[in-house]
Amino acid sequence: MATQKLLKLTISKVNGPVFDDGVVSVTVPGSEGEMTLMADHSPIVSVLKSGFITARLLDGSQQEFPVEAGTIEVSHNMVTILL
């Protein structure tokens, strides 16, 4: 059985980390609309608007994080979100 490729997701605020783990996908409220990122996504940098970040975990569960504004960078299967 093939293993599912993961993204390394790091969500941080000024006062410390919020989430730091591997995920199957992450959906974010981008400035031009909602976007879902999975392994091997093209590199991007974007502004985030108000909404929710949804991280889908390997076990099938998901975690949501509220966001008012922030930035996201995607590169080499690593997603970094600064809130």
Coordinates of N, CA, C and O in Angstrom, one line a residue:
M1 N 0.8 -1.2 0.0 CA 0.0 0.0 0.0 C 0.9 1.2 0.0 O 1.8 1.3 0.7
A2 N 0.6 2.2 -0.8 CA 1.3 3.4 -0.9 C 1.0 4.3 0.3 O -0.1 4.4 0.7
T3 N 2.1 5.0 0.7 CA 1.8 5.9 1.8 C 1.4 7.3 1.3 O 1.9 7.7 0.2
Q4 N 0.6 8.0 2.0 CA 0.1 9.3 1.6 C 1.2 10.4 1.9 O 1.7 10.4 3.0
K5 N 1.5 11.2 0.9 CA 2.5 12.3 1.1 C 1.9 13.4 1.9 O 0.7 13.8 1.7
L6 N 2.6 13.9 2.8 CA 2.1 14.9 3.7 C 2.8 16.3 3.5 O 3.9 16.3 2.9
L7 N 2.1 17.3 3.9 CA 2.7 18.7 4.0 C 3.1 18.9 5.4 O 2.4 18.5 6.3
K8 N 4.2 19.7 5.6 CA 4.5 20.1 6.9 C 3.9 21.5 7.1 O 4.1 22.4 6.4
L9 N 2.9 21.6 8.1 CA 2.1 22.8 8.3 C 2.6 23.4 9.6 O 2.5 22.8 10.7
T10 N 3.0 24.7 9.5 CA 3.3 25.4 10.7 C 2.5 26.7 10.7 O 2.5 27.5 9.8
I11 N 1.7 26.9 11.8 CA 0.9 28.1 12.0 C 1.4 28.8 13.3 O 1.5 28.1 14.3
S12 N 1.8 30.0 13.1 CA 2.4 30.7 14.3 C 1.8 32.1 14.4 O 1.3 32.7 13.5
K13 N 1.8 32.6 15.7 CA 1.4 33.9 16.1 C 2.6 34.6 16.7 O 3.6 33.9 16.9
V14 N 2.6 35.8 16.9 CA 3.7 36.5 17.5 C 4.1 35.9 18.9 O 5.3 35.8 19.1
N15 N 3.1 35.4 19.6 CA 3.5 34.9 20.9 C 3.8 33.4 20.9 O 3.9 32.8 22.0
G16 N 3.9 32.8 19.8 CA 4.3 31.4 19.7 C 3.5 30.5 18.7 O 2.6 31.0 18.0
P17 N 3.9 29.3 18.6 CA 3.3 28.4 17.6 C 1.9 28.0 18.0 O 1.5 27.9 19.2
V18 N 1.0 27.8 17.0 CA -0.4 27.4 17.1 C -0.5 26.0 16.7 O -1.2 25.2 17.4
F19 N 0.2 25.6 15.6 CA 0.1 24.2 15.1 C 1.4 23.9 14.4 O 1.9 24.8 13.7
D20 N 1.9 22.7 14.5 CA 3.2 22.3 13.8 C 3.2 20.8 13.7 O 3.6 20.1 14.6
D21 N 2.7 20.3 12.5 CA 2.6 18.9 12.3 C 2.4 18.6 10.8 O 2.2 19.5 10.0
G22 N 2.5 17.4 10.4 CA 2.2 17.0 9.0 C 0.7 16.9 8.8 O 0.0 16.4 9.7
V23 N 0.3 17.3 7.6 CA -1.2 17.2 7.2 C -1.3 16.7 5.8 O -0.4 16.8 5.0
V24 N -2.5 16.2 5.5 CA -2.8 15.7 4.2 C -3.1 16.9 3.3 O -2.6 17.0 2.1
S25 N -3.8 17.9 3.8 CA -4.1 19.1 3.1 C -4.5 20.2 4.0 O -4.8 20.0 5.2
V26 N -4.4 21.4 3.5 CA -4.8 22.6 4.3 C -5.6 23.5 3.4 O -5.2 23.7 2.3
T27 N -6.7 24.0 3.9 CA -7.6 25.0 3.2 C -7.5 26.3 3.9 O -7.7 26.4 5.1
V28 N -7.3 27.4 3.1 CA -7.1 28.7 3.7 C -7.9 29.7 3.0 O -8.2 29.5 1.8
P29 N -8.3 30.8 3.6 CA -9.1 31.9 3.0 C -8.1 32.9 2.3 O -7.7 33.9 3.0
G30 N -7.7 32.6 1.1 CA -6.7 33.5 0.4 C -7.4 34.8 0.0 O -8.6 34.9 0.0
S31 N -6.5 35.7 -0.3 CA -7.0 37.1 -0.7 C -7.9 37.0 -1.9 O -8.8 37.9 -2.1
E32 N -7.7 36.1 -2.8 CA -8.4 35.9 -4.0 C -9.5 34.8 -4.0 O -10.1 34.4 -5.0
G33 N -9.7 34.2 -2.8 CA -10.6 33.2 -2.6 C -10.0 32.0 -1.8 O -8.8 31.9 -1.6
E34 N -10.9 31.1 -1.5 CA -10.4 29.9 -0.7 C -9.5 29.0 -1.6 O -9.8 28.8 -2.8
M35 N -8.5 28.5 -1.0 CA -7.6 27.5 -1.7 C -7.2 26.4 -0.8 O -7.0 26.5 0.4
T36 N -7.1 25.2 -1.5 CA -6.7 24.0 -0.8 C -5.4 23.6 -1.3 O -5.2 23.5 -2.5
L37 N -4.5 23.3 -0.4 CA -3.1 22.9 -0.7 C -2.8 21.5 -0.3 O -3.2 21.1 0.8
M38 N -2.2 20.8 -1.2 CA -1.8 19.4 -0.9 C -0.3 19.2 -1.3 O 0.3 20.2 -1.8
A39 N 0.3 18.1 -1.0 CA 1.7 17.8 -1.2 C 2.0 18.1 -2.7 O 1.2 17.9 -3.6
D40 N 3.2 18.6 -2.9 CA 3.8 18.9 -4.2 C 3.1 20.1 -4.9 O 3.2 20.3 -6.1
H41 N 2.5 21.0 -4.0 CA 1.9 22.2 -4.6 C 3.0 23.2 -5.0 O 4.0 23.2 -4.5
S42 N 2.7 23.9 -6.0 CA 3.6 24.9 -6.5 C 3.9 26.0 -5.4 O 3.0 26.3 -4.6
P43 N 5.1 26.5 -5.4 CA 5.4 27.6 -4.4 C 4.5 28.8 -4.6 O 4.2 29.2 -5.7
I44 N 4.0 29.3 -3.5 CA 3.2 30.6 -3.5 C 3.5 31.4 -2.3 O 3.9 30.8 -1.2
V45 N 3.2 32.6 -2.3 CA 3.1 33.5 -1.2 C 1.8 34.3 -1.4 O 1.5 34.8 -2.5
S46 N 1.0 34.4 -0.3 CA -0.3 35.1 -0.4 C -0.7 35.7 0.9 O -0.2 35.3 2.0
V47 N -1.6 36.7 0.8 CA -2.2 37.3 2.0 C -3.5 36.5 2.3 O -4.1 36.0 1.4
L48 N -3.7 36.3 3.6 CA -5.0 35.6 4.0 C -6.0 36.7 4.5 O -5.6 37.7 5.1
K49 N -7.2 36.4 4.3 CA -8.3 37.2 4.8 C -9.0 36.5 5.9 O -8.7 35.4 6.3
S50 N -10.0 37.1 6.5 CA -10.7 36.6 7.6 C -11.5 35.3 7.2 O -12.0 35.2 6.1
G51 N -11.4 34.3 8.1 CA -12.1 33.1 7.9 C -11.5 32.0 8.7 O -11.1 32.2 9.9
F52 N -11.4 30.8 8.2 CA -10.9 29.6 9.0 C -9.8 28.9 8.1 O -10.0 28.7 6.9
I53 N -8.8 28.4 8.8 CA -7.8 27.5 8.2 C -8.3 26.1 8.6 O -8.5 25.9 9.8
T54 N -8.4 25.2 7.7 CA -8.8 23.8 8.0 C -7.7 22.9 7.6 O -7.3 22.8 6.5
A55 N -7.1 22.2 8.6 CA -6.1 21.2 8.4 C -6.7 19.8 8.5 O -7.3 19.5 9.4
R56 N -6.4 19.1 7.4 CA -6.9 17.7 7.4 C -5.7 16.7 7.7 O -4.7 16.7 7.0
L57 N -5.9 16.0 8.8 CA -4.9 15.1 9.3 C -4.9 13.7 8.7 O -5.9 13.3 8.1
L58 N -3.8 13.0 8.8 CA -3.7 11.7 8.2 C -4.8 10.7 8.7 O -5.2 9.8 8.0
D59 N -5.2 10.8 10.0 CA -6.2 9.9 10.5 C -7.7 10.3 10.0 O -8.6 9.6 10.5
G60 N -7.8 11.2 9.2 CA -9.1 11.6 8.6 C -9.8 12.7 9.4 O -10.8 13.3 8.9
S61 N -9.3 13.1 10.5 CA -9.9 14.2 11.3 C -9.4 15.5 10.7 O -8.5 15.6 9.9
Q62 N -10.0 16.6 11.2 CA -9.6 17.9 10.8 C -9.6 18.9 12.0 O -10.3 18.7 13.0
Q63 N -8.7 19.9 11.9 CA -8.7 20.9 12.9 C -8.9 22.2 12.2 O -8.4 22.5 11.1
E64 N -9.7 23.1 12.9 CA -9.9 24.5 12.3 C -9.3 25.5 13.2 O -9.3 25.4 14.5
F65 N -8.8 26.6 12.6 CA -8.1 27.7 13.3 C -8.7 29.0 12.7 O -8.6 29.2 11.5
P66 N -9.3 29.8 13.6 CA -9.8 31.1 13.1 C -8.6 32.0 12.6 O -7.5 32.0 13.2
V67 N -8.9 32.8 11.6 CA -7.9 33.7 11.1 C -8.6 35.0 10.8 O -9.6 35.0 10.2
E68 N -8.0 36.2 11.2 CA -8.5 37.5 10.9 C -7.7 38.1 9.7 O -8.3 38.7 8.9
A69 N -6.4 37.8 9.7 CA -5.5 38.2 8.6 C -4.2 37.5 8.8 O -3.9 37.0 9.9
G70 N -3.4 37.4 7.8 CA -2.2 36.7 7.9 C -1.5 36.6 6.5 O -2.0 37.1 5.5
T71 N -0.4 35.8 6.5 CA 0.3 35.5 5.3 C 0.6 34.0 5.3 O 0.7 33.4 6.3
I72 N 0.7 33.5 4.0 CA 1.0 32.1 3.9 C 2.1 32.0 2.8 O 2.2 32.7 1.8
E73 N 3.1 31.0 3.1 CA 4.1 30.7 2.1 C 4.1 29.2 2.0 O 4.1 28.5 3.0
V74 N 4.2 28.8 0.7 CA 4.2 27.3 0.4 C 5.5 27.1 -0.4 O 5.7 27.8 -1.4
S75 N 6.3 26.1 0.0 CA 7.5 25.8 -0.7 C 8.0 24.5 -0.2 O 8.1 24.2 1.0
H76 N 8.4 23.6 -1.2 CA 9.0 22.3 -0.9 C 8.2 21.5 0.2 O 8.8 21.0 1.1
N77 N 6.9 21.4 0.0 CA 6.0 20.6 0.9 C 6.0 21.2 2.3 O 5.7 20.4 3.2
M78 N 6.3 22.4 2.4 CA 6.2 23.1 3.7 C 5.3 24.3 3.6 O 5.4 25.1 2.6
V79 N 4.3 24.4 4.5 CA 3.4 25.5 4.5 C 3.6 26.3 5.8 O 3.5 25.7 6.9
T80 N 3.9 27.6 5.7 CA 4.1 28.4 6.9 C 3.1 29.5 6.8 O 3.0 30.3 5.8
I81 N 2.3 29.6 7.9 CA 1.3 30.6 8.0 C 1.6 31.5 9.3 O 1.8 30.9 10.4
L82 N 1.6 32.8 9.0 CA 1.9 33.7 10.1 C 0.6 34.5 10.3 O 0.1 35.1 9.4
L83 N 0.1 34.5 11.6 CA -1.2 35.2 11.9 C -0.9 36.4 12.7 O 0.1 36.5 13.4

